Amino acid sequence: MSTNNTVKFKKDLKRWYAMSNKEICNKFDVDPNVGLSSQEAQRRLELEGPNKLEEAKQTSNIVIFLKTFLDPLAILMVFAGILSVILPLALKITLKGENIAGICVIFGVVLVNSLISSIQEIKAHKSLNALKSLAEPKTIVIRDGKQIEIPVENIVRGDIVCIETGKFIPADIRIIESPKLRVDESALTGESLPVEKITKSLMNKEMVLGDQINLGFMSTFITDGRAVGVVFATGKYSAVGQIASSIANTKQKKSPLQNKLSQLTLWVSIFAVLLGSLIFTIMFLESNRTPENLVDALIFSISAAVSLIPESIMIIVTIALSISARKMADRKVIVKTFNAIETLGAVNVICSDKTGTLTQNKMTILKVFSNNQIQDQRLYRYNKNDPQSFHFINALMLCSDSISEGGVQIGDPTELALTNWTQLLKLNELKYREMYPRLDEIPFNSDKKLMTTVNEVDGKRIVYTKGALDELLKRCSKTYVDGEIVTLTKAMKIEIQEKCTPLLEEALRVLGFAYTVQNPRLDEYDQHEVFLGCVAMMDPPRNEAKTAIKRANDSGIRVIMITGDHKITALEIAKRLGISNTKFYEGLTGEEIDQLNDAEFNEKLKTTNVFARVNPEHKTRIVEALQSQGKIVAMTGDGVNDSPSLAKADVGIAMGMSGTDVAKESAKVILADDNFATIISGVREGRNVYEKIKRSIAFLLGANLSQILTILIVLSITALSGEKYGTPDGIIKALGDINVLWHILAVETILAIPIGMAHSKETLMAYAPRNAKESVFKWILWEILSMAIIHTTCAVAAFFIAAVSMDDAQAGSTAAYVVIIFAPVFYVWTTQTRNYSVKVARDKAEKMRINEWMIAAMVFAFILNIGTLVVPGINSGFKIAMNMHFWIWGVSFALAFATFLLKWFENYCFRKIYQHIHRDELTVASFNFRKKQIRDEKKKLRTAKKLRVQIRKQKIKSKIAKLSKELRNS
Ligand code: ATP
């Protein structure tokens, strides 16, 4: 937009609120009932650009790379490297080829480390951005006379947008329809209370944003009511866009695991310095103590110490988390931060909504309560001349926004059940709504659990209300008895509720209806209404929910149902799903919760899994109580008011389909299909990724430690024994610098990355969730030690077998090198089978799935290793003693393979010992993991088959089209 235009635009901005609805529509050349045409919208989009705020400039890859050198560890390593170069220069010593290799190790590690860190940061950024785009907001606009949903980015000036409660206002709009609209503008104006909006034009004078109450601003959200508005400013031209022309990218906080790994790297570095100093001291003391020996010892000890640092850990963690985030997205769990994946794996309570998450949200009316009796819906007879019947059916059709006409199903499932039923009675809701136009409304609100409309019926203003029976009865003072309106006494109210109880016990949702002629002197509608009757509707539980709850229970996760529905209905559904059982048999309502103090509430929580008729504040109280008991809580939510509880929970999960923008914003996870079973797949993935990361850390550190320990032990033993094995200077290095570099940068990295890419294990769901306070190193330390002990022993043994039998230190080093580089190729496989606390019957345990990546990595590393031994030129660089006896080669390879067998045996013994010690705590999972695995496999095959059939059909179609075109042409 040119400067002139901007000036004009700014001038215009002042006037939007002073314009009448008609003026604003004329200005943008749009009919509010028809909206823009698609072509015109496209033209405007190209002209004005997308409706998004300018993003902060991304840090360039070079800067990210350079920044990694500011890390204290990198500074330390660079300092060590520089020292290794400066010291010989100062002492005027010419460096040997070996020393240069050592310096290369040091700088090589620093460089690779920095490269890896920057790749990891760039990759993490990309994958999170990709995930963010999955949750991109959409909005409803009227175009070509139809309501359609479009990405918020595609909104243009002149678009007619329709926004409902919980949605962010997608651009700056002039409100032209606003039944009881209230907007939270705190993000823009700082005003904490929602502002009531109007449609009338305001005075044409300067006004602050907060006073422009007929305008809706981008990034604010609707707390009540709904709005229709004409867009007058988009993207950076909107009020928020002008205040902050750029918004900062949300900086990703490191996950607790990533933080702990940074700590681990620090500790390992300290340990490396200690071991390095030890190596240096022994080497220097053992030598002739000449300046050359000093330089030699220094460079070698620094490169050996540097080799202990597990530089590829971070990239492995990022790869594992990125893969998991993608897998989760495939399973319809969209995580907004890597942190959430980790926490999801540790969850031990899931508080889930009922409607739509545990149930199908497909409601059908089964029974009708009218004239004090329950009858099957099929037996209900509509009589237009009977005022009770007339208003009852009117209330069903008029006090609702859903449309069921001609098979089209638009709207809230509860309301759709009503219009679907009236369609069965051969009544058309759209015609009725045209006949009896709506004059005003109070939209449904889950706090009040009621909805009210005012319609003009035969010249009178009739107020219709529908909602939860208990809430509705509170505002009714009359009812019909035998066609006459009589006073509704307290006793009669109790009687109605008692008569409806059997309906609730059948897990039906009971919705009551009332009406009144509006009192012109009263602004409020909820006074002295006439109770008309109720309908009872069924919302069947989701088929997969029961299995998912069983899986959750088996994995030590408690599932709590939180619903706005009636307690009896909720308890019945909970029983059917297995949420309510002999241990957790109670239900509590919001009102009952309010009566309890914290101690009493905590006590009740021990037996209560169902919370009914709750308001959003109760959800926060439930989360807090559970957290005070040390639980990690996942909480689902969809409404505006659910934000505090979603933010409070350890993992807030917003509903992707039915959730409001506000809920999605506060949550860490978005459930694309609103399905409870999907949460459990998320938990499974979370647990798996945690395990995989732990396994790769253990592997990397174990292998790194083995190498430095081998060097240290060989050095110490030869120093103590005085054996020289034919070395001229008497310093025996079990591994040369280049061999060290090869091992840490090639072998380990190639092998460790596929650990994070392994298939997720179903059986992990047989574990109880890990203790939140549990250290990430819980079994890692043992794993590292066992790996290092086995690996080092075999490598040291190989060294002495070769060195002693051939009296040649180089042969010893070659044998040790063979064990050091080949052993991990074999024993990396044991990371696949590591399991501790699982106790599943054999026939129920899943079959291990081969990690194809790992096999490929093992083969690749094996071939590369062989290359360093046999390729002429390379093997001399690696100082391979080609004259080594054949049997010593055999023994070295056998020792390398023995590490795998020993590690496998250690795993087996450890598991048995662990299971014996913890036998009382271990629950035997009754879930059949093998069956689940087979079911999943079949499902995958079916989808693949369907896809293949589709592709084939597509190909045939295009072939036919091509042939018929040829035929026509010829
Ligand atoms: P959840 O289980 O996810 O909390 P819910 O549908 O049970 O969902 P709400 O949507 O808060 O919870 O509804 C609470 C009560 O309000 C319902 O039991 C029902 O009686 C009533 N109700 C639901 N939808 C409507 C509606 N559109 N109009 C009027 N009353 C409604």
PDB file of N, CA and C and ligand atoms in Angstrom, residues 353-355 412 414-415 444 446 449-451 466-468 509-511 562-566 613 638, ligand 1:
ATOM      1  N   ASP A 353     -13.733 -34.610  28.769  1.00  0.00           N
ATOM      2  CA  ASP A 353     -15.126 -34.216  28.553  1.00  0.00           C
ATOM      3  C   ASP A 353     -15.906 -35.457  28.153  1.00  0.00           C
ATOM      4  N   LYS A 354     -17.204 -35.394  28.324  1.00  0.00           N
ATOM      5  CA  LYS A 354     -18.004 -36.558  27.898  1.00  0.00           C
ATOM      6  C   LYS A 354     -18.453 -36.405  26.455  1.00  0.00           C
ATOM      7  N   THR A 355     -19.261 -35.352  26.236  1.00  0.00           N
ATOM      8  CA  THR A 355     -19.941 -35.255  24.954  1.00  0.00           C
ATOM      9  C   THR A 355     -18.968 -35.032  23.805  1.00  0.00           C
ATOM     10  N   ASP A 412     -25.241 -27.567  16.147  1.00  0.00           N
ATOM     11  CA  ASP A 412     -24.884 -28.294  17.358  1.00  0.00           C
ATOM     12  C   ASP A 412     -25.669 -29.608  17.428  1.00  0.00           C
ATOM     13  N   THR A 414     -26.876 -31.412  19.753  1.00  0.00           N
ATOM     14  CA  THR A 414     -28.053 -31.433  20.638  1.00  0.00           C
ATOM     15  C   THR A 414     -29.240 -30.802  19.902  1.00  0.00           C
ATOM     16  N   GLU A 415     -28.986 -29.706  19.222  1.00  0.00           N
ATOM     17  CA  GLU A 415     -30.062 -29.014  18.508  1.00  0.00           C
ATOM     18  C   GLU A 415     -30.460 -29.765  17.249  1.00  0.00           C
ATOM     19  N   PHE A 444     -26.888 -20.141  23.837  1.00  0.00           N
ATOM     20  CA  PHE A 444     -26.611 -21.172  24.846  1.00  0.00           C
ATOM     21  C   PHE A 444     -25.295 -20.856  25.537  1.00  0.00           C
ATOM     22  N   SER A 446     -22.771 -22.558  28.554  1.00  0.00           N
ATOM     23  CA  SER A 446     -22.642 -23.789  29.345  1.00  0.00           C
ATOM     24  C   SER A 446     -22.575 -23.508  30.845  1.00  0.00           C
ATOM     25  N   LYS A 449     -26.471 -23.222  31.129  1.00  0.00           N
ATOM     26  CA  LYS A 449     -27.001 -24.446  30.528  1.00  0.00           C
ATOM     27  C   LYS A 449     -28.381 -24.237  29.919  1.00  0.00           C
ATOM     28  N   LEU A 450     -28.632 -23.024  29.463  1.00  0.00           N
ATOM     29  CA  LEU A 450     -29.930 -22.677  28.877  1.00  0.00           C
ATOM     30  C   LEU A 450     -29.738 -21.821  27.633  1.00  0.00           C
ATOM     31  N   MET A 451     -30.772 -21.830  26.774  1.00  0.00           N
ATOM     32  CA  MET A 451     -30.767 -20.909  25.644  1.00  0.00           C
ATOM     33  C   MET A 451     -32.166 -20.312  25.523  1.00  0.00           C
ATOM     34  N   LYS A 466     -34.922 -23.294  26.284  1.00  0.00           N
ATOM     35  CA  LYS A 466     -34.658 -24.740  26.375  1.00  0.00           C
ATOM     36  C   LYS A 466     -33.351 -24.936  27.137  1.00  0.00           C
ATOM     37  N   GLY A 467     -33.202 -26.115  27.749  1.00  0.00           N
ATOM     38  CA  GLY A 467     -31.942 -26.367  28.451  1.00  0.00           C
ATOM     39  C   GLY A 467     -32.064 -27.484  29.466  1.00  0.00           C
ATOM     40  N   ALA A 468     -31.034 -27.577  30.304  1.00  0.00           N
ATOM     41  CA  ALA A 468     -30.983 -28.627  31.319  1.00  0.00           C
ATOM     42  C   ALA A 468     -32.236 -28.540  32.193  1.00  0.00           C
ATOM     43  N   ARG A 509     -29.871 -37.886  27.608  1.00  0.00           N
ATOM     44  CA  ARG A 509     -29.772 -36.460  27.953  1.00  0.00           C
ATOM     45  C   ARG A 509     -31.183 -35.886  27.919  1.00  0.00           C
ATOM     46  N   VAL A 510     -31.613 -35.277  29.036  1.00  0.00           N
ATOM     47  CA  VAL A 510     -32.975 -34.751  29.099  1.00  0.00           C
ATOM     48  C   VAL A 510     -32.940 -33.238  28.938  1.00  0.00           C
ATOM     49  N   LEU A 511     -33.675 -32.759  27.965  1.00  0.00           N
ATOM     50  CA  LEU A 511     -33.686 -31.323  27.676  1.00  0.00           C
ATOM     51  C   LEU A 511     -35.106 -30.808  27.875  1.00  0.00           C
ATOM     52  N   ILE A 562     -15.571 -35.432  33.043  1.00  0.00           N
ATOM     53  CA  ILE A 562     -16.078 -34.131  33.520  1.00  0.00           C
ATOM     54  C   ILE A 562     -17.082 -33.635  32.490  1.00  0.00           C
ATOM     55  N   THR A 563     -18.296 -33.386  32.932  1.00  0.00           N
ATOM     56  CA  THR A 563     -19.324 -33.049  31.953  1.00  0.00           C
ATOM     57  C   THR A 563     -20.309 -32.012  32.481  1.00  0.00           C
ATOM     58  N   GLY A 564     -20.943 -31.343  31.554  1.00  0.00           N
ATOM     59  CA  GLY A 564     -21.991 -30.409  31.936  1.00  0.00           C
ATOM     60  C   GLY A 564     -23.327 -31.138  32.051  1.00  0.00           C
ATOM     61  N   ASP A 565     -23.343 -32.398  31.690  1.00  0.00           N
ATOM     62  CA  ASP A 565     -24.585 -33.174  31.668  1.00  0.00           C
ATOM     63  C   ASP A 565     -25.031 -33.552  33.092  1.00  0.00           C
ATOM     64  N   HIS A 566     -26.210 -34.168  33.169  1.00  0.00           N
ATOM     65  CA  HIS A 566     -26.766 -34.573  34.465  1.00  0.00           C
ATOM     66  C   HIS A 566     -25.940 -35.694  35.084  1.00  0.00           C
ATOM     67  N   ARG A 613     -22.562 -31.659  35.752  1.00  0.00           N
ATOM     68  CA  ARG A 613     -23.102 -30.304  35.920  1.00  0.00           C
ATOM     69  C   ARG A 613     -22.031 -29.344  36.452  1.00  0.00           C
ATOM     70  N   ASP A 638     -13.040 -27.381  25.607  1.00  0.00           N
ATOM     71  CA  ASP A 638     -13.381 -26.789  24.312  1.00  0.00           C
ATOM     72  C   ASP A 638     -13.872 -25.348  24.422  1.00  0.00           C
TER      73      ASP A 638
HETATM   74  P1  ATP B   1     -19.365 -32.071  27.969  1.00  0.00           P
HETATM   75  O1  ATP B   1     -19.678 -33.449  28.381  1.00  0.00           O
HETATM   76  O2  ATP B   1     -18.350 -32.064  26.912  1.00  0.00           O
HETATM   77  O3  ATP B   1     -19.129 -31.144  29.087  1.00  0.00           O
HETATM   78  P2  ATP B   1     -22.067 -31.317  27.649  1.00  0.00           P
HETATM   79  O4  ATP B   1     -22.831 -31.148  26.391  1.00  0.00           O
HETATM   80  O5  ATP B   1     -22.543 -32.356  28.560  1.00  0.00           O
HETATM   81  O6  ATP B   1     -20.592 -31.488  27.195  1.00  0.00           O
HETATM   82  P3  ATP B   1     -22.602 -28.596  28.030  1.00  0.00           P
HETATM   83  O7  ATP B   1     -22.463 -28.387  26.587  1.00  0.00           O
HETATM   84  O8  ATP B   1     -22.047 -27.616  28.988  1.00  0.00           O
HETATM   85  O9  ATP B   1     -22.017 -29.982  28.444  1.00  0.00           O
HETATM   86  O10 ATP B   1     -24.140 -28.779  28.315  1.00  0.00           O
HETATM   87  C1  ATP B   1     -24.653 -28.843  29.636  1.00  0.00           C
HETATM   88  C2  ATP B   1     -26.126 -29.051  29.599  1.00  0.00           C
HETATM   89  O11 ATP B   1     -26.730 -27.986  28.924  1.00  0.00           O
HETATM   90  C3  ATP B   1     -26.541 -30.314  28.855  1.00  0.00           C
HETATM   91  O12 ATP B   1     -26.631 -31.401  29.706  1.00  0.00           O
HETATM   92  C4  ATP B   1     -27.895 -29.952  28.316  1.00  0.00           C
HETATM   93  O13 ATP B   1     -28.890 -30.241  29.252  1.00  0.00           O
HETATM   94  C5  ATP B   1     -27.818 -28.455  28.131  1.00  0.00           C
HETATM   95  N1  ATP B   1     -27.560 -28.109  26.752  1.00  0.00           N
HETATM   96  C6  ATP B   1     -26.607 -28.581  25.955  1.00  0.00           C
HETATM   97  N2  ATP B   1     -26.651 -28.016  24.728  1.00  0.00           N
HETATM   98  C7  ATP B   1     -27.669 -27.132  24.759  1.00  0.00           C
HETATM   99  C8  ATP B   1     -28.218 -26.205  23.826  1.00  0.00           C
HETATM  100  N3  ATP B   1     -27.736 -26.069  22.621  1.00  0.00           N
HETATM  101  N4  ATP B   1     -29.270 -25.473  24.221  1.00  0.00           N
HETATM  102  C9  ATP B   1     -29.756 -25.578  25.454  1.00  0.00           C
HETATM  103  N5  ATP B   1     -29.296 -26.420  26.369  1.00  0.00           N
HETATM  104  C10 ATP B   1     -28.255 -27.197  26.056  1.00  0.00           C
END
